[in-house]
PDB file of C-alpha atoms and ligand atoms in Angstrom:
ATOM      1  CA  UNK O   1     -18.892  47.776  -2.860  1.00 51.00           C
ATOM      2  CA  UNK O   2     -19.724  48.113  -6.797  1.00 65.00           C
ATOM      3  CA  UNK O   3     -17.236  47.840  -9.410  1.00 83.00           C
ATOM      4  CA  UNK O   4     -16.236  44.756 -11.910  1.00 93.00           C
ATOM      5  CA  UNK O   5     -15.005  41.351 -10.436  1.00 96.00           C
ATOM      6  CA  UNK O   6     -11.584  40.263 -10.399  1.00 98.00           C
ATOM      7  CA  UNK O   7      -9.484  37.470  -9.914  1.00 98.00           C
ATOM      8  CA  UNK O   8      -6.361  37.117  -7.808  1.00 98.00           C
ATOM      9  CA  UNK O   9      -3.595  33.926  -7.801  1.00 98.00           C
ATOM     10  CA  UNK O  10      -1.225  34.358  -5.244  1.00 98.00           C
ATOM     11  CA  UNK O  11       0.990  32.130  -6.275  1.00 97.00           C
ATOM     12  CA  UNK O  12       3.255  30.729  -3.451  1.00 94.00           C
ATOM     13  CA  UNK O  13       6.451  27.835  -3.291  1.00 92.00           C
ATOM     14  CA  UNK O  14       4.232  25.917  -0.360  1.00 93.00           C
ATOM     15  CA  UNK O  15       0.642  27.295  -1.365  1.00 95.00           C
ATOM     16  CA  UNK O  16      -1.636  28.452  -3.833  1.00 97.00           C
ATOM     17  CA  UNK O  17      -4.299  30.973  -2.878  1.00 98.00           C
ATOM     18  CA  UNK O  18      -7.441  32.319  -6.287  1.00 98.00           C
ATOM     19  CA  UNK O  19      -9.850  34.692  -4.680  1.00 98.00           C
ATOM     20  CA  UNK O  20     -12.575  36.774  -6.347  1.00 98.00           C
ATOM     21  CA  UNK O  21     -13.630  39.944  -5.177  1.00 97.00           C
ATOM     22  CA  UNK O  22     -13.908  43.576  -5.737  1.00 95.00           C
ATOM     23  CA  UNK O  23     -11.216  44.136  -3.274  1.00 94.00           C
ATOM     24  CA  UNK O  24     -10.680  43.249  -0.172  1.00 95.00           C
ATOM     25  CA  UNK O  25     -13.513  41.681   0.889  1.00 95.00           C
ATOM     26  CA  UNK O  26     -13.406  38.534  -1.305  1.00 96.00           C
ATOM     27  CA  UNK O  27     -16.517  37.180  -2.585  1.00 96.00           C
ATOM     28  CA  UNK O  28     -14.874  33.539  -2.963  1.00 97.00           C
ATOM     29  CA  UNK O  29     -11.850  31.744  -2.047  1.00 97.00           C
ATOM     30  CA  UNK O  30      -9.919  28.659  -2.321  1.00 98.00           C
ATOM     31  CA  UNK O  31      -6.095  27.226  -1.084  1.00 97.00           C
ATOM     32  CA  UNK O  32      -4.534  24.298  -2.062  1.00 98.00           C
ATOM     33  CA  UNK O  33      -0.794  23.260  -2.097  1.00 98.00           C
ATOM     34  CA  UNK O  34       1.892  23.484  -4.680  1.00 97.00           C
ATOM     35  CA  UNK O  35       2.401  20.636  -6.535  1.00 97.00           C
ATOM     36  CA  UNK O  36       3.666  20.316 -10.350  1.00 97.00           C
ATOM     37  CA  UNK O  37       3.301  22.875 -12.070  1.00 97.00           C
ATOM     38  CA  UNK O  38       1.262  21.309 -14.516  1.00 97.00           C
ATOM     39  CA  UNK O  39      -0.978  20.439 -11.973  1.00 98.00           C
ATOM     40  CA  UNK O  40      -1.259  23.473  -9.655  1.00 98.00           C
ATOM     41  CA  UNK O  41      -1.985  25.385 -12.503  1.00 98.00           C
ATOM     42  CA  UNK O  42      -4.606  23.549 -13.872  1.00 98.00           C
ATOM     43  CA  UNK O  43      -6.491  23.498 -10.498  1.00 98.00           C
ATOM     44  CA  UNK O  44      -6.082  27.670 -10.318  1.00 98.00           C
ATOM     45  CA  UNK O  45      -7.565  27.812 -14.373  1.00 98.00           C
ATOM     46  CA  UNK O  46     -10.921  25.558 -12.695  1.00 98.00           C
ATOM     47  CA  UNK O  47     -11.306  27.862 -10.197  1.00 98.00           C
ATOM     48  CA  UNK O  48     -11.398  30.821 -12.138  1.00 98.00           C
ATOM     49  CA  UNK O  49     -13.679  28.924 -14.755  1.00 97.00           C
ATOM     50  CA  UNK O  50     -16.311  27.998 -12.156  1.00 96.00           C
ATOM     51  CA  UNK O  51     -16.228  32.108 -11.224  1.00 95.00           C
ATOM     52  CA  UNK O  52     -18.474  34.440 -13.172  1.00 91.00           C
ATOM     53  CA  UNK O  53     -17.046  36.763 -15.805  1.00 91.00           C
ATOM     54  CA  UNK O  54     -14.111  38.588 -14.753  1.00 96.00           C
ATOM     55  CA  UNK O  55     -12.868  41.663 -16.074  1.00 97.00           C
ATOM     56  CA  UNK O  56      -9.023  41.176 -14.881  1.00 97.00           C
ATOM     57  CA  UNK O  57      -7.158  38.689 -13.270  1.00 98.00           C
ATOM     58  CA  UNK O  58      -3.915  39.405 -10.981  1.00 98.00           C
ATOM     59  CA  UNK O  59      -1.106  37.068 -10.350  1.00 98.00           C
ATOM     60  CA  UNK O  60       1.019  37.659  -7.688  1.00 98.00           C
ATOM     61  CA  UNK O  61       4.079  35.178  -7.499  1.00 97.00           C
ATOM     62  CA  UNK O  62       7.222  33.947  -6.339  1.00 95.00           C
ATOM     63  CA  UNK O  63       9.942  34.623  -8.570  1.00 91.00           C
ATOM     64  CA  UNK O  64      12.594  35.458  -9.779  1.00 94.00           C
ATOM     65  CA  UNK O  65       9.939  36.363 -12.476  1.00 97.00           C
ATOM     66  CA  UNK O  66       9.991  37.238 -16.312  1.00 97.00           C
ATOM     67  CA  UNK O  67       8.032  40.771 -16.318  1.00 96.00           C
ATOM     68  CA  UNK O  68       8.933  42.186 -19.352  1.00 95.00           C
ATOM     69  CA  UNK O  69       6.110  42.186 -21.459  1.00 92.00           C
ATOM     70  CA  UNK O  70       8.559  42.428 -24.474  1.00 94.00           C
ATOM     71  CA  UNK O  71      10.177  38.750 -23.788  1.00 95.00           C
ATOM     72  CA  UNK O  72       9.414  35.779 -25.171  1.00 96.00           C
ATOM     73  CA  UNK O  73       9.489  34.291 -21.828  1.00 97.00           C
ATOM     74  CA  UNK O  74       6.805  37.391 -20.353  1.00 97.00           C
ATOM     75  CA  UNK O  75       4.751  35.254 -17.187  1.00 97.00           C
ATOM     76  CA  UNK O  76       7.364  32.888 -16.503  1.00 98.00           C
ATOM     77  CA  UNK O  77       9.125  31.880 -13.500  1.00 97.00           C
ATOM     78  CA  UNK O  78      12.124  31.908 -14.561  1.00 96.00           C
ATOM     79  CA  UNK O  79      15.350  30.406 -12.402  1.00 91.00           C
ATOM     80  CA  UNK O  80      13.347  29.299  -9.044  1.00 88.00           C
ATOM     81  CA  UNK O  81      15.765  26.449  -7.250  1.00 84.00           C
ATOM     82  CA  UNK O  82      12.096  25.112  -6.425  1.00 89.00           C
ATOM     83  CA  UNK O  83      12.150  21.293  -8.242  1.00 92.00           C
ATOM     84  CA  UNK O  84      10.006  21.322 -10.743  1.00 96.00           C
ATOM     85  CA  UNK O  85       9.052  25.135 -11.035  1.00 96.00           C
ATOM     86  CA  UNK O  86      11.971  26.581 -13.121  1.00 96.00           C
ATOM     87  CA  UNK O  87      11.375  28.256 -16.470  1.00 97.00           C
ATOM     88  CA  UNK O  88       7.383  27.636 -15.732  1.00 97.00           C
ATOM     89  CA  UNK O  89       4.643  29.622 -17.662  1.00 98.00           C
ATOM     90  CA  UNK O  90       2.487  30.531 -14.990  1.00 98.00           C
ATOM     91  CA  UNK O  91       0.516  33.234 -17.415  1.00 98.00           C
ATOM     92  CA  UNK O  92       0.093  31.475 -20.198  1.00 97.00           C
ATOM     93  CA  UNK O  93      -2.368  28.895 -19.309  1.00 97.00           C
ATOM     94  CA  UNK O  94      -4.607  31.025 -17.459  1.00 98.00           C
ATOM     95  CA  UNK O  95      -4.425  33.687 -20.265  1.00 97.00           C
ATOM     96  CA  UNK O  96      -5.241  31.140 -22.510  1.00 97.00           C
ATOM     97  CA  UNK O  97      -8.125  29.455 -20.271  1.00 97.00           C
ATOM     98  CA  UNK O  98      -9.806  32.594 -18.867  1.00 97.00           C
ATOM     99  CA  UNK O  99      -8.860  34.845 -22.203  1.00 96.00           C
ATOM    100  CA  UNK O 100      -8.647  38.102 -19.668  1.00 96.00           C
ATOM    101  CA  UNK O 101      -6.021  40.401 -19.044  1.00 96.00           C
ATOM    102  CA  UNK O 102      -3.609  39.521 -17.038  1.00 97.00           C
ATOM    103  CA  UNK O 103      -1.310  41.701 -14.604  1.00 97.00           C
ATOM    104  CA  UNK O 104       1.523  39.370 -13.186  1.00 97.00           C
ATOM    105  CA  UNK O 105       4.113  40.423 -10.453  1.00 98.00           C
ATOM    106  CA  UNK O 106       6.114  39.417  -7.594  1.00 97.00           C
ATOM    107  CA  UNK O 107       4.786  38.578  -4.584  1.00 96.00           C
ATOM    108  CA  UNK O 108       6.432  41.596  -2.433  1.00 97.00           C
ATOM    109  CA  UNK O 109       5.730  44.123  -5.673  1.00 97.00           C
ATOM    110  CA  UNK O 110       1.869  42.846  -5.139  1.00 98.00           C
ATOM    111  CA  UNK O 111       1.520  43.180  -0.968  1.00 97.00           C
ATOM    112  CA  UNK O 112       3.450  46.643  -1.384  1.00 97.00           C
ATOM    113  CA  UNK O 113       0.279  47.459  -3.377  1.00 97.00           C
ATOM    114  CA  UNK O 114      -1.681  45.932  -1.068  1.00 97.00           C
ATOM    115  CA  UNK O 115      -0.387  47.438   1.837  1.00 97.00           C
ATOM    116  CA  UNK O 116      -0.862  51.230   0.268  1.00 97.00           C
ATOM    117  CA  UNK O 117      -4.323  50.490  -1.324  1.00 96.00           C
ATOM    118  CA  UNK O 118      -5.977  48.734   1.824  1.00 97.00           C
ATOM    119  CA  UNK O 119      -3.466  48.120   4.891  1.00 97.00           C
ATOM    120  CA  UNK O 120      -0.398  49.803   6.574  1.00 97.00           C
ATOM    121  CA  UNK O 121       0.663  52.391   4.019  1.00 96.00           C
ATOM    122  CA  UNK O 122      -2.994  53.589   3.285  1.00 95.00           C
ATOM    123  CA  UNK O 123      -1.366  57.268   3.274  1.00 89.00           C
ATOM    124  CA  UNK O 124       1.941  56.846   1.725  1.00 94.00           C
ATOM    125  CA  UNK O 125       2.961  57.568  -1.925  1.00 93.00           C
ATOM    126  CA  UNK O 126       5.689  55.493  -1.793  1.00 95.00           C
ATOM    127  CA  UNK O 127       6.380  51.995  -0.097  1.00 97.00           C
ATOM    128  CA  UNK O 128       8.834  49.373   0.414  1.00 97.00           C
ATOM    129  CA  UNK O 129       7.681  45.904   1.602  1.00 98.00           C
ATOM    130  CA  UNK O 130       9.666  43.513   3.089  1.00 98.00           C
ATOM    131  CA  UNK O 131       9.203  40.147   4.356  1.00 97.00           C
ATOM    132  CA  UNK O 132      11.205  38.412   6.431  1.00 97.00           C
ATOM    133  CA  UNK O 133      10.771  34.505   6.418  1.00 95.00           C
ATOM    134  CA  UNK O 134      12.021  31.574   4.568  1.00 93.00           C
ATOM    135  CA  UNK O 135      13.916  34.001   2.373  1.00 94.00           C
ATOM    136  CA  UNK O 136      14.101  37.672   2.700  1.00 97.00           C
ATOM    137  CA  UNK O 137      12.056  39.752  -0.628  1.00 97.00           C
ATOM    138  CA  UNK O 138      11.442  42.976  -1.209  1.00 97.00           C
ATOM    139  CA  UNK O 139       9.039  45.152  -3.143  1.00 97.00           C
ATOM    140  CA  UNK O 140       8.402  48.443  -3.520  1.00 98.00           C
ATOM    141  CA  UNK O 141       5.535  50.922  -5.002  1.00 97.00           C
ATOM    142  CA  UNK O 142       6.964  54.507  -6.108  1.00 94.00           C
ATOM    143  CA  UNK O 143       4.895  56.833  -7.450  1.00 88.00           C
ATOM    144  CA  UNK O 144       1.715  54.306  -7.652  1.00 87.00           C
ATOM    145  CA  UNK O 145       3.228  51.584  -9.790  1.00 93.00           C
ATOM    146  CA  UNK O 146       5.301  48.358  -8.495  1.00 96.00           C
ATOM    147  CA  UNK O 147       8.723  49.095  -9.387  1.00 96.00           C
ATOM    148  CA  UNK O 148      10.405  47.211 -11.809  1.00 93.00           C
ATOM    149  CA  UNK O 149      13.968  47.378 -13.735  1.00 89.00           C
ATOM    150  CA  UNK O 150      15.589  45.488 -15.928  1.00 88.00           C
ATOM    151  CA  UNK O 151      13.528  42.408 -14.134  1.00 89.00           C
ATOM    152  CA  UNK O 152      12.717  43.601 -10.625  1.00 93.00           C
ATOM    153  CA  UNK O 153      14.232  44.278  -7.054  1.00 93.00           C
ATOM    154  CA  UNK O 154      15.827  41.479  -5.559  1.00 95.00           C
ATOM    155  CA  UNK O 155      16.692  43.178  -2.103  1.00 97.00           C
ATOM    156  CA  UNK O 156      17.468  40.124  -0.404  1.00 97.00           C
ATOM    157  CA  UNK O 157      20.108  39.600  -1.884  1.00 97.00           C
ATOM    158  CA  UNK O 158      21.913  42.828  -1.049  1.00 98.00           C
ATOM    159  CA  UNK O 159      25.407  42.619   0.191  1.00 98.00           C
ATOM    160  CA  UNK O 160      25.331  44.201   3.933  1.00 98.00           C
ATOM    161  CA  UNK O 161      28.658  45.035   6.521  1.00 97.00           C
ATOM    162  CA  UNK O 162      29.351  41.528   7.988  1.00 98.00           C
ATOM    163  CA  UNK O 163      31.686  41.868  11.107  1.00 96.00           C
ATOM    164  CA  UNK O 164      33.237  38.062  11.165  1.00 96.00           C
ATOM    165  CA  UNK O 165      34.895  38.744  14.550  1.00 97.00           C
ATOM    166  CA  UNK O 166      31.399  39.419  16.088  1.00 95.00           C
ATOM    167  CA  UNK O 167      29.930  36.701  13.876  1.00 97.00           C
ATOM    168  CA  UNK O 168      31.793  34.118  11.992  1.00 97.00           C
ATOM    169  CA  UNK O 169      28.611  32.419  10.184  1.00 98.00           C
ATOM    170  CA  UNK O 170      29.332  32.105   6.668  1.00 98.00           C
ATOM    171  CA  UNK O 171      25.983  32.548   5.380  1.00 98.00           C
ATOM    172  CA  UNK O 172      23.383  30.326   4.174  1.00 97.00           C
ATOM    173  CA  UNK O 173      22.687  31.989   0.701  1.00 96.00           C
ATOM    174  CA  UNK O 174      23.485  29.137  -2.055  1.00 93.00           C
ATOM    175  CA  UNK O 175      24.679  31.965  -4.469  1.00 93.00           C
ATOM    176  CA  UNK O 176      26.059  34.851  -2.379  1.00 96.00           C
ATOM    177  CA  UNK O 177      26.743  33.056   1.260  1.00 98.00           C
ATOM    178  CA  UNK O 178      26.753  36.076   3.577  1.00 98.00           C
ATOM    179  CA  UNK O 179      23.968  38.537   1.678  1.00 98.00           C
ATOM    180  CA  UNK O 180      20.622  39.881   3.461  1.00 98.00           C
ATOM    181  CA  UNK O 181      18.822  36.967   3.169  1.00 98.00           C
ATOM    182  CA  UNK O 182      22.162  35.069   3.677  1.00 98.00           C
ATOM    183  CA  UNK O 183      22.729  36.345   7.002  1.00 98.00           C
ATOM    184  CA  UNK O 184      19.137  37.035   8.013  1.00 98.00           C
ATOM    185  CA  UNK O 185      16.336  34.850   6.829  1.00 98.00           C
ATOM    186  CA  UNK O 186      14.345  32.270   9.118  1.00 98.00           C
ATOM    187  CA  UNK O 187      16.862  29.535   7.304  1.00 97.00           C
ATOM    188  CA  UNK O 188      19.918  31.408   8.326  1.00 98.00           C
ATOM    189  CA  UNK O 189      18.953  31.923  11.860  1.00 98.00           C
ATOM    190  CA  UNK O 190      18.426  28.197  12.273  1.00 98.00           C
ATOM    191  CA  UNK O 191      21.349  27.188  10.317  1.00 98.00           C
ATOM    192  CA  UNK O 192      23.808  30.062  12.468  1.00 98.00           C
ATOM    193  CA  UNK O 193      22.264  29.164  15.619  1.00 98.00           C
ATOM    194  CA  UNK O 194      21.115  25.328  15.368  1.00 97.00           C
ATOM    195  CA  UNK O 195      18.023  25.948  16.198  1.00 97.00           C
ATOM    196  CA  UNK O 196      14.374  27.294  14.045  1.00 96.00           C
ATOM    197  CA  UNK O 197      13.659  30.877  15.270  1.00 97.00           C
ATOM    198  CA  UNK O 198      11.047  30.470  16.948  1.00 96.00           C
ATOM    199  CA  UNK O 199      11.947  28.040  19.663  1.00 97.00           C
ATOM    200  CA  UNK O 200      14.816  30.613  19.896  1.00 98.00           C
ATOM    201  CA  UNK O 201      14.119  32.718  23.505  1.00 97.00           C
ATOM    202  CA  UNK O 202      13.831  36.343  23.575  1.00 97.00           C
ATOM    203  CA  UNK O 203      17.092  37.026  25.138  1.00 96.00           C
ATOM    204  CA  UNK O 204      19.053  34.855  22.914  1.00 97.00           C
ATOM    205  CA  UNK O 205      22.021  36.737  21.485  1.00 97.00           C
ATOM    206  CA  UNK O 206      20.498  35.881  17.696  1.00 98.00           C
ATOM    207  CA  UNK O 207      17.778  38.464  17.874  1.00 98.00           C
ATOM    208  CA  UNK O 208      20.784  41.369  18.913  1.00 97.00           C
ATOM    209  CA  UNK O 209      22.294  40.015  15.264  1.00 98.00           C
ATOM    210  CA  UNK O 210      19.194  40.018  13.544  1.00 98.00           C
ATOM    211  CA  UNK O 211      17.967  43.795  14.278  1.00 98.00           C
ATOM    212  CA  UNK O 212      21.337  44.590  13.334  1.00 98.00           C
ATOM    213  CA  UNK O 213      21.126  42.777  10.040  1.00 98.00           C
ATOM    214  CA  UNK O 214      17.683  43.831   9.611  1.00 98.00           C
ATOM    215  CA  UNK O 215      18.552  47.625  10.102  1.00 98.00           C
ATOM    216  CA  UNK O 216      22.003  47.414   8.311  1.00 98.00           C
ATOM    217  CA  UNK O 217      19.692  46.482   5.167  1.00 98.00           C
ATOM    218  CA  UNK O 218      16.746  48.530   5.792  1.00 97.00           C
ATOM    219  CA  UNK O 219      18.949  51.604   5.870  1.00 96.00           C
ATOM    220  CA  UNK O 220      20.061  50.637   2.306  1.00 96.00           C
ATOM    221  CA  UNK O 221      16.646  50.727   1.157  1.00 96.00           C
ATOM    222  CA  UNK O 222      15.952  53.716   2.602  1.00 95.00           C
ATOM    223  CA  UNK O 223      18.567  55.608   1.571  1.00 94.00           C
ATOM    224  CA  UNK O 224      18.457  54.263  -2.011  1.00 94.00           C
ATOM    225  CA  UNK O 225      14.420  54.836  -2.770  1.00 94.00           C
ATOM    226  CA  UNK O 226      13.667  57.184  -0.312  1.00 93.00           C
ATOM    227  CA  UNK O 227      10.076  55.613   0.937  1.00 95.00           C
ATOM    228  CA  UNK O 228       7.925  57.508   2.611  1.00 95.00           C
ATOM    229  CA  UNK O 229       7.077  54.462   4.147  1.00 96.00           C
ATOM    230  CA  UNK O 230       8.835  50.552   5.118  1.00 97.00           C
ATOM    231  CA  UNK O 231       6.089  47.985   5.939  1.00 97.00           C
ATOM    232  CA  UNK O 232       8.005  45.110   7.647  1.00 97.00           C
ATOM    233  CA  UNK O 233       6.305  42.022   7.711  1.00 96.00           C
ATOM    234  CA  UNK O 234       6.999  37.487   7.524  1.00 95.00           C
ATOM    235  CA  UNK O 235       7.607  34.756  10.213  1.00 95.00           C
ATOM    236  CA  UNK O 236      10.573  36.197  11.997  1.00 97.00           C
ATOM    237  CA  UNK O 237       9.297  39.523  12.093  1.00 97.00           C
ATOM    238  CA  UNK O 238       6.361  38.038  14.424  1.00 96.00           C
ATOM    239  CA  UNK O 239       9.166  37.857  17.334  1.00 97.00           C
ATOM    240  CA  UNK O 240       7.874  40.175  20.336  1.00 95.00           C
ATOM    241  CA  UNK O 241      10.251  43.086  20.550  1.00 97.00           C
ATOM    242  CA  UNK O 242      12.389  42.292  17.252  1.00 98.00           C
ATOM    243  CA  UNK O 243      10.295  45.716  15.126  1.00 97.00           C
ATOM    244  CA  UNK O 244      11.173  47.689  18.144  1.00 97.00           C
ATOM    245  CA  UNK O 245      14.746  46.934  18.000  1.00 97.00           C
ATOM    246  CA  UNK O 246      14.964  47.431  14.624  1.00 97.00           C
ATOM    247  CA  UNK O 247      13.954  51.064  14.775  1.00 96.00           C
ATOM    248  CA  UNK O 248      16.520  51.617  17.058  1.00 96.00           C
ATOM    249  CA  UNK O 249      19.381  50.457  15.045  1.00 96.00           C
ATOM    250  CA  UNK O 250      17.777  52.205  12.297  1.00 96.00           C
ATOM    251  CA  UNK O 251      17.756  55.145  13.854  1.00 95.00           C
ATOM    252  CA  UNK O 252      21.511  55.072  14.880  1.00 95.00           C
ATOM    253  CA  UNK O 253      22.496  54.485  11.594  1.00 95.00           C
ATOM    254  CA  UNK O 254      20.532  56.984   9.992  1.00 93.00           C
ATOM    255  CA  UNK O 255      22.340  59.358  12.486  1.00 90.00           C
ATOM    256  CA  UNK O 256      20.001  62.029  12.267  1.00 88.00           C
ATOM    257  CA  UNK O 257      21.167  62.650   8.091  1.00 84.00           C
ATOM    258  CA  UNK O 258      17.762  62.236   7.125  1.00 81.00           C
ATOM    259  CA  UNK O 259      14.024  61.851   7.909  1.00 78.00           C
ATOM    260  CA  UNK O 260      14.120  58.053   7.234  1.00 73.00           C
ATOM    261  CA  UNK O 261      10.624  56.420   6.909  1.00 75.00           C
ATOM    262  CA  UNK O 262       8.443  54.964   9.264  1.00 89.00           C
ATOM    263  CA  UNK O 263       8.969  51.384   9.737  1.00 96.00           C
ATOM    264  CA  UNK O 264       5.813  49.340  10.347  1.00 97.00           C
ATOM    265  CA  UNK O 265       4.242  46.284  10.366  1.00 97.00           C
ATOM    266  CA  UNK O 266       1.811  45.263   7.671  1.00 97.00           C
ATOM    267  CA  UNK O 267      -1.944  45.457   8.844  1.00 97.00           C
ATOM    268  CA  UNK O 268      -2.972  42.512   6.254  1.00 96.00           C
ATOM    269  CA  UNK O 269      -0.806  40.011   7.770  1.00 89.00           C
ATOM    270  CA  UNK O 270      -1.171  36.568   5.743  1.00 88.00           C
ATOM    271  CA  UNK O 271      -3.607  37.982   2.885  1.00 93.00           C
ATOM    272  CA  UNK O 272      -1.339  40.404   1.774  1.00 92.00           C
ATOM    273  CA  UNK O 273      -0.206  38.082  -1.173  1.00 94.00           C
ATOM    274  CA  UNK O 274      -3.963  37.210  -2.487  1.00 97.00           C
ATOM    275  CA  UNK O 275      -4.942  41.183  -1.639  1.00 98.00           C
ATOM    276  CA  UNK O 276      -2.021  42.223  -3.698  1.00 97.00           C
ATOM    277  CA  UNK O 277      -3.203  40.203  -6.604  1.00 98.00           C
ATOM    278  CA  UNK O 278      -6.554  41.661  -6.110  1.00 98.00           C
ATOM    279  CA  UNK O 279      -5.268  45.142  -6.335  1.00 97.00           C
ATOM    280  CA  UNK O 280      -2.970  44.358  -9.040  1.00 97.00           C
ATOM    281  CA  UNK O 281      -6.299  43.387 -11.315  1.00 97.00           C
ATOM    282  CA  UNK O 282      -7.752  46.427  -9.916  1.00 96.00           C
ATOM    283  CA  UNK O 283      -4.330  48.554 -11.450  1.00 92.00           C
ATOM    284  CA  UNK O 284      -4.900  46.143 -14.961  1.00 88.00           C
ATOM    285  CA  UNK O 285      -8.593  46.899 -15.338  1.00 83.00           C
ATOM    286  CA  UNK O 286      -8.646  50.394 -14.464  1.00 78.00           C
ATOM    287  CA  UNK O 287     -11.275  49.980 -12.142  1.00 45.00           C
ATOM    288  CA  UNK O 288      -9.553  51.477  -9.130  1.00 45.00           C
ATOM    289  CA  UNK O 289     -10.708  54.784  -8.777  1.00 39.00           C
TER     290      UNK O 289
HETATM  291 ZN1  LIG J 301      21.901  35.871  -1.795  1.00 93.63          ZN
END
């Protein structure tokens, strides 16, 4: 593959991940945990020192994020309940290390990308991507650029129909109790059901909730951005059966009203956060033809 190298940070709450590459085959790679900030992000600006030239660098992130490039606070994490990592300046010192430009996003905004340039969405114009794990985050792509509002889409934290008589669970969300990621996250399964997910068996009564849940938001989505396609990916979604039953639901509750997308899972699995940095240098240097 020719073309210029870039750099990609996917930068995670439990890991870090800096690749080089041209795209998706990656020419170099490194992990390490999150600590401090101070100190994760000085081990991400040596990497990308020790690397030759780059013509871009991506940074794909957990958030919420500061994307507007008009804000004093542009490349920060901004209210994160992770110790430590709230109102961090995650672009700064690499801007001011590697002296590049930078393209910074979320983390679902960047596999979205990802996902349409290289993975599960290869022929879609439009994509949502949702993961489904410690928290619940969604991104999207419409018409080739990650989509982004007045800061960016937070779909986890949409408010979904909660029937209390058929489940009484409160909700684990610390700022909305009952939301998506409230009622549906890997955290909310284990706090509903006193047990983690996945030593929950396949006939357990949680996973009849959850592709309810799942659907009940997914139809939202759907209905709201109109995707062409919904790549549906994280931990809980690795549960045998659970993207089946999902379609179902989905399906039901679309009642026919539309053609509602196709809901699949993402062919880049774990690398879809350092792949959507890659691609989102690749969008900031112009180089993807
Ligand atoms: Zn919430």
């Amino acid at each position: 593959m020719t073309g210029r190298l870039v750099g990609g940070l996917e930068a995670g709450g439990t890991k870090f991940v800096c690749a080089v590459g041209r795209g998706p085959d990656l020419v170099a790679e490194t992990r390490f945990a999150t600590m401090t900030p101070a100190e994760t992000l000085a081990r991400a600006v040596e990497f990308f020192q020790c690397q030759p030239s780059l013509a871009a660098l991506g940074i794909a992130s957990f958030g919420p994020l500061d994307l507007d490039p008009r804000s004093p606070t542009f490349g920060f994490i901004t209210t994160t309940p992770k110790p430590g990592w709230a109102r961090t300046d995650v672009v700064g010192p690499l801007r001011r290390a590697l002296g590049v430009p930078i393209a910074f996003d979320t983390d679902v905004n960047a596999a979205a990308l990802a996902e349409q340039r290289w993975g599960a969405a290869r022929d879609a114009g439009s994509v949502v991507y949702v993961t489904v794990g410690t928290g619940i985050g969604g991104g999207a792509v419409v018409n080739g650029r990650p989509l982004h509002g007045l800061a960016h889409p937070e779909m986890g934290h949409m408010r979904i129909p909660h029937d209390r008589t058929a489940d009484p669970f409160a909700g684990a969300c610390p700022h909305h109790g009952d939301c998506w990621e409230g009622l549906a996250s890997a955290p909310a399964i284990a706090a509903r059901w006193g047990q983690a997910p996945e030593r929950l068996p396949d006939d357990h009564p949680a996973w009849v909730h959850e592709a309810r849940y799942l659907a009940l938001g997914l139809v939202n989505v759907i209905l709201t951005l109109s995707p062409e396609r919904v790549v549906l990916g994280g931990g809980v979604m690795a549960r045998a059966g659970l993207l089946e039953r999902v379609r179902a639901h989905l399906k039901e509750l679309v009642a026919g009203y539309v053609n509602a997308a196709d809901v699949v899972a993402p062919a880049l699995g774990e690398r879809s956060g350092v792949l959507g940095a890659i691609a989102l240098a690749l969008a900031q240097d112009g180089a993807d033809g």
